[in-house]
CSV table of C-alpha atoms in Angstrom, one decimal:
chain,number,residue,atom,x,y,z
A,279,UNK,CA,-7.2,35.1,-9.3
A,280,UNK,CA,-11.2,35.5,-8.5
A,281,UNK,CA,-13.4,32.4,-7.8
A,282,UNK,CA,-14.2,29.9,-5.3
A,283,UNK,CA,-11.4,27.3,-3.7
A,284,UNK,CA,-12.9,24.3,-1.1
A,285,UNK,CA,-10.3,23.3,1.5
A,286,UNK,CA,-11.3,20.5,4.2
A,287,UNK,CA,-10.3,21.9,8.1
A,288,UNK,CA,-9.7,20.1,10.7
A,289,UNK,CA,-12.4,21.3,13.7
A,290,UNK,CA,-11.7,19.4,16.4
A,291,UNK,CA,-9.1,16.5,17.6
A,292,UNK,CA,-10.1,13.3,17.2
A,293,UNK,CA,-10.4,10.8,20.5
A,294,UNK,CA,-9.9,7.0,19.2
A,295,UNK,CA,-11.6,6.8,15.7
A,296,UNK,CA,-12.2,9.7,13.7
A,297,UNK,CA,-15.4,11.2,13.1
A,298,UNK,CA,-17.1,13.3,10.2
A,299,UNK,CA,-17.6,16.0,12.9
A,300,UNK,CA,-13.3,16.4,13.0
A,301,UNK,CA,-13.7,17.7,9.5
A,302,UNK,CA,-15.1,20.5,8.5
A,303,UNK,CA,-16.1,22.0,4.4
A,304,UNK,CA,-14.6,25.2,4.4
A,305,UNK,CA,-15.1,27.8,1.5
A,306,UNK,CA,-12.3,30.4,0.7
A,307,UNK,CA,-11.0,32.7,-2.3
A,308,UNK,CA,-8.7,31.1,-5.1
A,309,UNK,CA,-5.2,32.4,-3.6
A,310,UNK,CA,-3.3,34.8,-5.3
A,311,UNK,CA,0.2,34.1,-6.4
A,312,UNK,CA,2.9,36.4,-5.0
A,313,UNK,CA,7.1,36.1,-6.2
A,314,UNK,CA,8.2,32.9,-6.0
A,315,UNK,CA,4.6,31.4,-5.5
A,316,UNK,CA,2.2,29.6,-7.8
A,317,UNK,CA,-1.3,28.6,-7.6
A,318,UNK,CA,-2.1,24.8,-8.2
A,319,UNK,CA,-5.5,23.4,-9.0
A,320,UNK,CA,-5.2,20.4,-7.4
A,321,UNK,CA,-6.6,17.3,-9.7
A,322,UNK,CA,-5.9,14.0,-6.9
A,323,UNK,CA,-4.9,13.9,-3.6
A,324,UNK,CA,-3.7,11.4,-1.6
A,325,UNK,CA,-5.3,10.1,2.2
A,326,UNK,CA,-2.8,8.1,4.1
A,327,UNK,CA,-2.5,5.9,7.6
A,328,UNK,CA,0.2,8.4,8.9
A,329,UNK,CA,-2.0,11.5,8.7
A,330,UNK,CA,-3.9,10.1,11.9
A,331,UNK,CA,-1.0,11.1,13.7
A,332,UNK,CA,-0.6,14.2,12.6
A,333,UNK,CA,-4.5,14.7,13.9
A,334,UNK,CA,-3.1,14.1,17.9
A,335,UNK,CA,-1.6,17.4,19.2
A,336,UNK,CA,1.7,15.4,20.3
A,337,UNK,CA,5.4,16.1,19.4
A,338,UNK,CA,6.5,13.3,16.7
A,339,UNK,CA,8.7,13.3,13.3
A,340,UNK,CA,6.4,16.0,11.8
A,341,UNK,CA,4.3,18.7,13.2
A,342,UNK,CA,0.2,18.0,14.0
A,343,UNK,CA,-2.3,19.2,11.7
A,344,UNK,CA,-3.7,22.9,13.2
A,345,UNK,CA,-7.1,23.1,14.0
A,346,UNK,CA,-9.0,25.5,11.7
A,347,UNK,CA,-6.3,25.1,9.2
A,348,UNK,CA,-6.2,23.2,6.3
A,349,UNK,CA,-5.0,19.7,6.5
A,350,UNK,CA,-2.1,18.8,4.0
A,351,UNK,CA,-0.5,15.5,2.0
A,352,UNK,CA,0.4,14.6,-1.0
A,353,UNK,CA,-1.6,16.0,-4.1
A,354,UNK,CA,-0.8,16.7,-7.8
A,355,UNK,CA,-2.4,19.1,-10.0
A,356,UNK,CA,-1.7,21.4,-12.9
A,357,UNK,CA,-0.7,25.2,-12.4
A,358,UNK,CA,-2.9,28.0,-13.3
A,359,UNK,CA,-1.2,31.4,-12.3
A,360,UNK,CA,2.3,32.2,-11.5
A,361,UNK,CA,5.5,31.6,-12.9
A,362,UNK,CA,8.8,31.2,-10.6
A,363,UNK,CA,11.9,28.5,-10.4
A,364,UNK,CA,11.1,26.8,-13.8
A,365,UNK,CA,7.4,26.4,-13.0
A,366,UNK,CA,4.4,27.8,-15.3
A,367,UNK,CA,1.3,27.8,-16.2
A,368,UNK,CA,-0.1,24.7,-17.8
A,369,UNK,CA,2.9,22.6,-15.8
A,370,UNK,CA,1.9,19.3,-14.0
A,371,UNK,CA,2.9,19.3,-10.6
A,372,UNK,CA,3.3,17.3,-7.4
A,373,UNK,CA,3.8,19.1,-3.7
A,374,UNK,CA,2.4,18.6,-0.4
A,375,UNK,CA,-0.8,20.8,-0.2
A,376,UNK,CA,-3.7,18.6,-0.8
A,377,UNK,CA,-6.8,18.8,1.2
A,378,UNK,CA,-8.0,21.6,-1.2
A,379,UNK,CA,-9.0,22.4,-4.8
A,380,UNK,CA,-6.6,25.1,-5.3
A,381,UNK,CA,-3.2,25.3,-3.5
A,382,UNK,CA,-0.7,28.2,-2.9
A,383,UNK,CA,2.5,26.6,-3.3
A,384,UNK,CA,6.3,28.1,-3.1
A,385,UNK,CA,7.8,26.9,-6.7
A,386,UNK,CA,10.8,25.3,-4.9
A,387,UNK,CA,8.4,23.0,-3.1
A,388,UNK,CA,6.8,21.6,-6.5
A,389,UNK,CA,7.9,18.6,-8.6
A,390,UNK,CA,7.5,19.0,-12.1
A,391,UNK,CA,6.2,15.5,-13.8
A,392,UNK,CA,5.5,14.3,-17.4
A,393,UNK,CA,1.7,13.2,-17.2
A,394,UNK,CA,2.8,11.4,-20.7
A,395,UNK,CA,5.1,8.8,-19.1
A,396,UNK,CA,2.4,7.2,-16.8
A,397,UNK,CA,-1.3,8.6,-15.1
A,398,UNK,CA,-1.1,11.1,-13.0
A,399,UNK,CA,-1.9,9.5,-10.1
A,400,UNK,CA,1.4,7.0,-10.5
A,401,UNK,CA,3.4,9.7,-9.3
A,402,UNK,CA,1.2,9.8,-6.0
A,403,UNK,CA,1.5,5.7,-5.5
A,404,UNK,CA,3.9,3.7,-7.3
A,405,UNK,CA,6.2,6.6,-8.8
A,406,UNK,CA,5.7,8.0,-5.5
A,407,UNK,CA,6.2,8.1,-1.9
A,408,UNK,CA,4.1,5.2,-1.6
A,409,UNK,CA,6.1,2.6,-4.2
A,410,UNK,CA,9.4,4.5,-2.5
A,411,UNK,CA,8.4,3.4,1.2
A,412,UNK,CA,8.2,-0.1,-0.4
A,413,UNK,CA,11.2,-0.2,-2.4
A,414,UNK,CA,13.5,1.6,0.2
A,415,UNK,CA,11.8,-0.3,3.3
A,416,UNK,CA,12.0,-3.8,1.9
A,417,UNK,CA,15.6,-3.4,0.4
A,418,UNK,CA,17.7,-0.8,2.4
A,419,UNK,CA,16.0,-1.4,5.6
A,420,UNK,CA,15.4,-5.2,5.3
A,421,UNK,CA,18.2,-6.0,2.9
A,422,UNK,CA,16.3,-8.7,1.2
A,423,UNK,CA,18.2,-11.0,-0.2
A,424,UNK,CA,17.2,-13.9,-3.2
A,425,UNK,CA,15.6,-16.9,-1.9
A,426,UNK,CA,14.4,-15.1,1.4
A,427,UNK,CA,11.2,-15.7,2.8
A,428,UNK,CA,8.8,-12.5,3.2
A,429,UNK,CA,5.9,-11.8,5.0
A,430,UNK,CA,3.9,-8.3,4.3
A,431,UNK,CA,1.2,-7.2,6.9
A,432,UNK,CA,-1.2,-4.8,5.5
A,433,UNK,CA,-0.1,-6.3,2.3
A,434,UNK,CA,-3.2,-5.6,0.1
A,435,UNK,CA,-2.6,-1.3,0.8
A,436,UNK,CA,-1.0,0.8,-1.6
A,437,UNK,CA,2.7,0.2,0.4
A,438,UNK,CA,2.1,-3.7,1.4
A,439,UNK,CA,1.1,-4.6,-2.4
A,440,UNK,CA,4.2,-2.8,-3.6
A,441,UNK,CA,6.2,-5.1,-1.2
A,442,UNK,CA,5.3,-8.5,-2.1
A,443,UNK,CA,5.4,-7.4,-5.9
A,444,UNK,CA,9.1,-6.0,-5.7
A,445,UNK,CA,9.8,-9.2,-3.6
A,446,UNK,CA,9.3,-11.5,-6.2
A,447,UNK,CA,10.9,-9.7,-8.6
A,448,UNK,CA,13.8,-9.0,-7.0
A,449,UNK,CA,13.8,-13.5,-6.8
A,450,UNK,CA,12.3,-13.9,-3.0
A,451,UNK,CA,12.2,-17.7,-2.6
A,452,UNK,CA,8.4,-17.2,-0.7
A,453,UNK,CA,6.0,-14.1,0.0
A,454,UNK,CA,3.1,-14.3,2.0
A,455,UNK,CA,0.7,-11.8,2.7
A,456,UNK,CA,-1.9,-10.7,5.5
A,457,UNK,CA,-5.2,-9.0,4.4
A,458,UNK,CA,-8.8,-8.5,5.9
A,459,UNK,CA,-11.0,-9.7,3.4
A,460,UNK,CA,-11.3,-13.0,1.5
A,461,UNK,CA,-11.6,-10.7,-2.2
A,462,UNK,CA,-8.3,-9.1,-0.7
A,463,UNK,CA,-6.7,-12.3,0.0
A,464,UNK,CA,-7.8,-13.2,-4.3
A,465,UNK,CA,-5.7,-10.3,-5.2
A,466,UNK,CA,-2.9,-10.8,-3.5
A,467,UNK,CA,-2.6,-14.5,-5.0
A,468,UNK,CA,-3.3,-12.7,-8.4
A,469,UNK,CA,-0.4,-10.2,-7.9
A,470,UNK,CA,2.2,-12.7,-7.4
A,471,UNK,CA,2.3,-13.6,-4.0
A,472,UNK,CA,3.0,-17.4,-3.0
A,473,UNK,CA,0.3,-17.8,0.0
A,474,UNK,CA,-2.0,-15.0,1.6
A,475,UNK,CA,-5.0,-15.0,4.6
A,476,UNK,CA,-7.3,-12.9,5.9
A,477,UNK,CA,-6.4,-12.2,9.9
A,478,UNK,CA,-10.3,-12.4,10.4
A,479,UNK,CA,-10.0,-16.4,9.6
A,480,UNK,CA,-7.9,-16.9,12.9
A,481,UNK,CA,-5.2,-16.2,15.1
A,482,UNK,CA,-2.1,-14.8,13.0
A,483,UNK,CA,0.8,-16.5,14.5
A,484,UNK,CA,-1.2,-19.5,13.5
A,485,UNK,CA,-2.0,-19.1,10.1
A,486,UNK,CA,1.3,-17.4,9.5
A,487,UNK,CA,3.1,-20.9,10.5
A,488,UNK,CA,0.9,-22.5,8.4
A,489,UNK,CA,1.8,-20.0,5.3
A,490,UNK,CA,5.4,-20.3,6.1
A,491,UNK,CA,6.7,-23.6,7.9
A,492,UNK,CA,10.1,-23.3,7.3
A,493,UNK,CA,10.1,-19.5,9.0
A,494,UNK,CA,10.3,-15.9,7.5
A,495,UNK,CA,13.6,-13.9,7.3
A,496,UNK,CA,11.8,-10.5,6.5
A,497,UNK,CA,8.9,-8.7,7.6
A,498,UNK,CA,7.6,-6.1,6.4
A,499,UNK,CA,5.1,-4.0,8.8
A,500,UNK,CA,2.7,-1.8,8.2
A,501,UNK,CA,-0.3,-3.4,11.1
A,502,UNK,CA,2.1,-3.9,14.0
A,503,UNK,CA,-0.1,-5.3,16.8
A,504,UNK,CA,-0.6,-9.5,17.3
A,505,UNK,CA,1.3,-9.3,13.5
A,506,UNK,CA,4.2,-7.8,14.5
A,507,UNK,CA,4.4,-10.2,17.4
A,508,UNK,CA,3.0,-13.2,14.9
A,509,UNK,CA,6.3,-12.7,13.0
A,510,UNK,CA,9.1,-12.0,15.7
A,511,UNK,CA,7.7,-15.7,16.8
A,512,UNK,CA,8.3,-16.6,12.6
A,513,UNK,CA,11.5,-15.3,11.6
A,514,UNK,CA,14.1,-17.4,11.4
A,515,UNK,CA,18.0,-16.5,12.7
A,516,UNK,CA,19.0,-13.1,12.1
A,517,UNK,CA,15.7,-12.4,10.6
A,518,UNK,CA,15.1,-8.4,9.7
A,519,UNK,CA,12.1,-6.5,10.0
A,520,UNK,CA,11.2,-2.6,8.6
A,521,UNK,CA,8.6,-1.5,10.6
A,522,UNK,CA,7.1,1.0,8.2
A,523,UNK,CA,3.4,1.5,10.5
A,524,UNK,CA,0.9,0.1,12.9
A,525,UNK,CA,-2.1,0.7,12.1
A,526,UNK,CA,-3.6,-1.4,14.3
A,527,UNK,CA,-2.9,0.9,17.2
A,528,UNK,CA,-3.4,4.4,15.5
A,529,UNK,CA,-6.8,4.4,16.8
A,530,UNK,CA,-6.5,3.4,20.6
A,531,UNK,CA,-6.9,5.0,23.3
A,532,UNK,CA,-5.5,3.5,25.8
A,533,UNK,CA,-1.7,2.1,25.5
A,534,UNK,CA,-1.5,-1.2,23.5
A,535,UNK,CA,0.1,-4.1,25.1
A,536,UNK,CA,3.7,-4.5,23.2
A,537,UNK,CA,3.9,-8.2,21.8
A,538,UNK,CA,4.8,-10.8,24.1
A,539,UNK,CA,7.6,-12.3,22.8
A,540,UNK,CA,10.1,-9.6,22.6
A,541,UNK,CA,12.7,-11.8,24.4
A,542,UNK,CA,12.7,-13.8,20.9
A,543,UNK,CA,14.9,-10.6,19.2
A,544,UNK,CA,18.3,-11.8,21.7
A,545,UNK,CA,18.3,-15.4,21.3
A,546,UNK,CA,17.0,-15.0,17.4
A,547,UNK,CA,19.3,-12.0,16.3
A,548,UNK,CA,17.0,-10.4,14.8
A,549,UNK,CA,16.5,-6.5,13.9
A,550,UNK,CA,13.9,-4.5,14.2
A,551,UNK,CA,14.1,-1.2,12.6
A,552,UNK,CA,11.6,1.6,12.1
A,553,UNK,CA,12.4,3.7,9.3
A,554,UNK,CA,11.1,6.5,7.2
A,555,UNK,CA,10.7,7.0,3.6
A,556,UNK,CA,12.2,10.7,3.6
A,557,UNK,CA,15.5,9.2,5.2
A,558,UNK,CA,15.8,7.0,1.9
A,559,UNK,CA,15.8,10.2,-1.0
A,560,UNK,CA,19.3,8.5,-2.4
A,561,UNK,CA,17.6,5.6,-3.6
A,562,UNK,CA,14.6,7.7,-6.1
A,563,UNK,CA,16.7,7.4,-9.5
A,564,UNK,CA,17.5,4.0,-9.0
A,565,UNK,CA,13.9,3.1,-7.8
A,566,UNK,CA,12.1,5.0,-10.3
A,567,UNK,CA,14.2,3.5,-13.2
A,568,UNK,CA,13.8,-0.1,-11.6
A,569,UNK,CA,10.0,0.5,-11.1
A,570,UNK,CA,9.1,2.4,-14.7
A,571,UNK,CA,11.1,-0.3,-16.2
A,572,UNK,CA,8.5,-3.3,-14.4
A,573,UNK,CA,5.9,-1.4,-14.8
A,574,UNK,CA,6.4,-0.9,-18.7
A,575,UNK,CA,7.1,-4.9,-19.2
A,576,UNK,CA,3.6,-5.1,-17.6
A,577,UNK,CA,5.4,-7.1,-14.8
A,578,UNK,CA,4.2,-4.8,-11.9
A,579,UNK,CA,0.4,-4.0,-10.9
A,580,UNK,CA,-1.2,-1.3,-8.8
A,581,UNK,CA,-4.5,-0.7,-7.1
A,582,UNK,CA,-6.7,2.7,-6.8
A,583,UNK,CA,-9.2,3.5,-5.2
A,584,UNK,CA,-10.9,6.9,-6.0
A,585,UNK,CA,-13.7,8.9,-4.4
A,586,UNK,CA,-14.8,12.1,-5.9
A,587,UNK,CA,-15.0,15.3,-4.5
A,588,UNK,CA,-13.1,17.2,-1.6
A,589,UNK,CA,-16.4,16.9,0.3
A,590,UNK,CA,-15.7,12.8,0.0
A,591,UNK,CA,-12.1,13.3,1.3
A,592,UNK,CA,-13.0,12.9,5.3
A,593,UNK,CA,-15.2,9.8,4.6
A,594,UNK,CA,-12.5,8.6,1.7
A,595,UNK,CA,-9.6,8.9,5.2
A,596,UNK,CA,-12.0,7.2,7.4
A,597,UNK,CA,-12.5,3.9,4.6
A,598,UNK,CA,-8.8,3.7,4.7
A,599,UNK,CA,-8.8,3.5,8.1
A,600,UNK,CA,-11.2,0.7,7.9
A,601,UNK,CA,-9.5,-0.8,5.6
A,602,UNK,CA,-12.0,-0.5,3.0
A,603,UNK,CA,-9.4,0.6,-0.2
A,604,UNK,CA,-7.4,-2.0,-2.6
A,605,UNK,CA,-4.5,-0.6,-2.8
A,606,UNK,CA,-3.5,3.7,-2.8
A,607,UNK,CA,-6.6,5.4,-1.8
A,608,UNK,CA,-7.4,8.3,-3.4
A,609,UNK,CA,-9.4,11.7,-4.3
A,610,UNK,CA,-10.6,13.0,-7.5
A,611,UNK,CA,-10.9,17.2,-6.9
């Protein structure tokens, strides 16, 4: 194929926050399919919290991003050469190449959806990995059980909002909800959840005993930080939380004191376990019926946000680290 194909690099590691100057615009050639390759012009792609790790070159459950290179995530796009494994031209497909307008992806690696059964960008958020980290996290990891009290930190983000929703409809007795802004705290309310506050208002462990006086049995984390410690200090015997993130410490430089009432876990009983989504693959057919099936009574609700442009896509990461989306953060290509 001829023409030009934009692919964001990343130029230099970032120290604490990220900068514009990590990224770089770099122009290429619009890849050429060889066997068992096709090309994929990519249409959305996805910016997520756990890409900030990959940025640090330290050894972790995936590899760091290379410098110079591309960066990669999820994306989903339609092909436009090649033909291999099932996969043509004029397919919609999801894979793991974002971070550029065209992508050179092995056919095996793609996932052929049906952009008739729900938007495109579903299958990136709550047909996704993003409504699967909620669905696996809160009821494999957590084993929520009906009349449970839940608390979601984060809970406004494309994974937290997924977590309260699926609560209630799985018949939580109480879900509560952290957020950093009062128009985020609004939507919460408006998706379902039973009480929410914005951790700017005050300490957490304080309005989170206010939220939830008689105790929380699961947490759900995606902050980590003074919440995670907020809620060890909440849950109630045997209590269970999935630590999903902590983006409250992505960012730091220097090491982040761990919260300060660990002892709580042995006399409480409770469980604390990290988990990620690509451990939980046996539960996709049964979440993506569950989910289609709420989201086509018009019982479940999502969020986007979309910037336009791959030249938007370092400044569309660094909102989401500032928390600036409601729920999955996006970008149009």
């Amino acid at each position: 194929m001829s023409g030009v194909n934009r692919e964001i690099h990343l130029a230099s590691r970032p120290e604490g926050w990220p900068t514009p100057e990590n990224f770089r615009l770099v122009t290429t050639e619009v890849p050429t399919p060889g066997p068992g390759q096709v090309v994929v012009r990519n249409r959305f792609m996805s910016v997520d919290p756990y890409m900030r790790g990959r940025m640090n070159d330290v050894k972790s459950y995936v590899p760091p991003f290379a410098l110079d290179a591309p960066l990669d995530g999820g994306a989903i796009g339609e092909v436009v050469a090649g033909e291999a494994g099932g996969v043509k031209p004029g397919d919609t497909v999801l894979h793991g190449l974002g971070w550029r307008e065209y992508a050179l992806v092995d056919a095996k690696g793609v996932r052929t959806v049906d952009p008739g059964l729900a938007p495109v960008t579903a299958y990136l958020g709550v047909l996704g990995m993003t409504g699967l980290t909620a669905y696996a996290g809160l009821l494999d990891v957590a084993a929520m059980k009906p009349g449970e009290t839940v608390f979601v930190s984060g809970a406004a983000g494309a994974v937290g909002s997924m977590v309260g929703q699926i609560a209630k409809l799985r018949g939580a007795g109480r879900v509560i909800g952290s957020a950093g802004s009062a128009a985020k705290v609004e939507r919460l309310t408006a998706l379902g959840f039973d009480a929410a506050f914005d951790y700017h208002d005050g300490p957490v462990y304080k309005q989170l005993r206010a939220a939830a006086p008689d105790g929380v049995d699961v947490y759900f984390d995606n902050v980590g930080g003074d919440h995670l410690e907020a809620a060890i200090g909440a849950m109630n015997l045997h209590g269970r939380a999935a630590i999903c993130g902590m983006i409250s410490q992505y960012n730091a430089t220097e090491p982040q004191a761990a919260p300060r009432n660990l002892a709580l876990v042995i006399g409480k009983r409770l469980t604390l376990r990290g988990f990620l989504v690509g451990d939980h693959g046996h539960l996709r057919d049964q979440f993506v019926q569950e989910m289609a099936g709420w989201l086509r009574e018009g019982r479940l609700s999502y969020d986007e946000t979309i910037v336009d442009g791959i030249e938007q896509a370092p400044e569309a990461f660094l909102g989401l680290l500032r928390g600036e989306n409601l729920g999955k953060m996006l970008v149009r290509l």
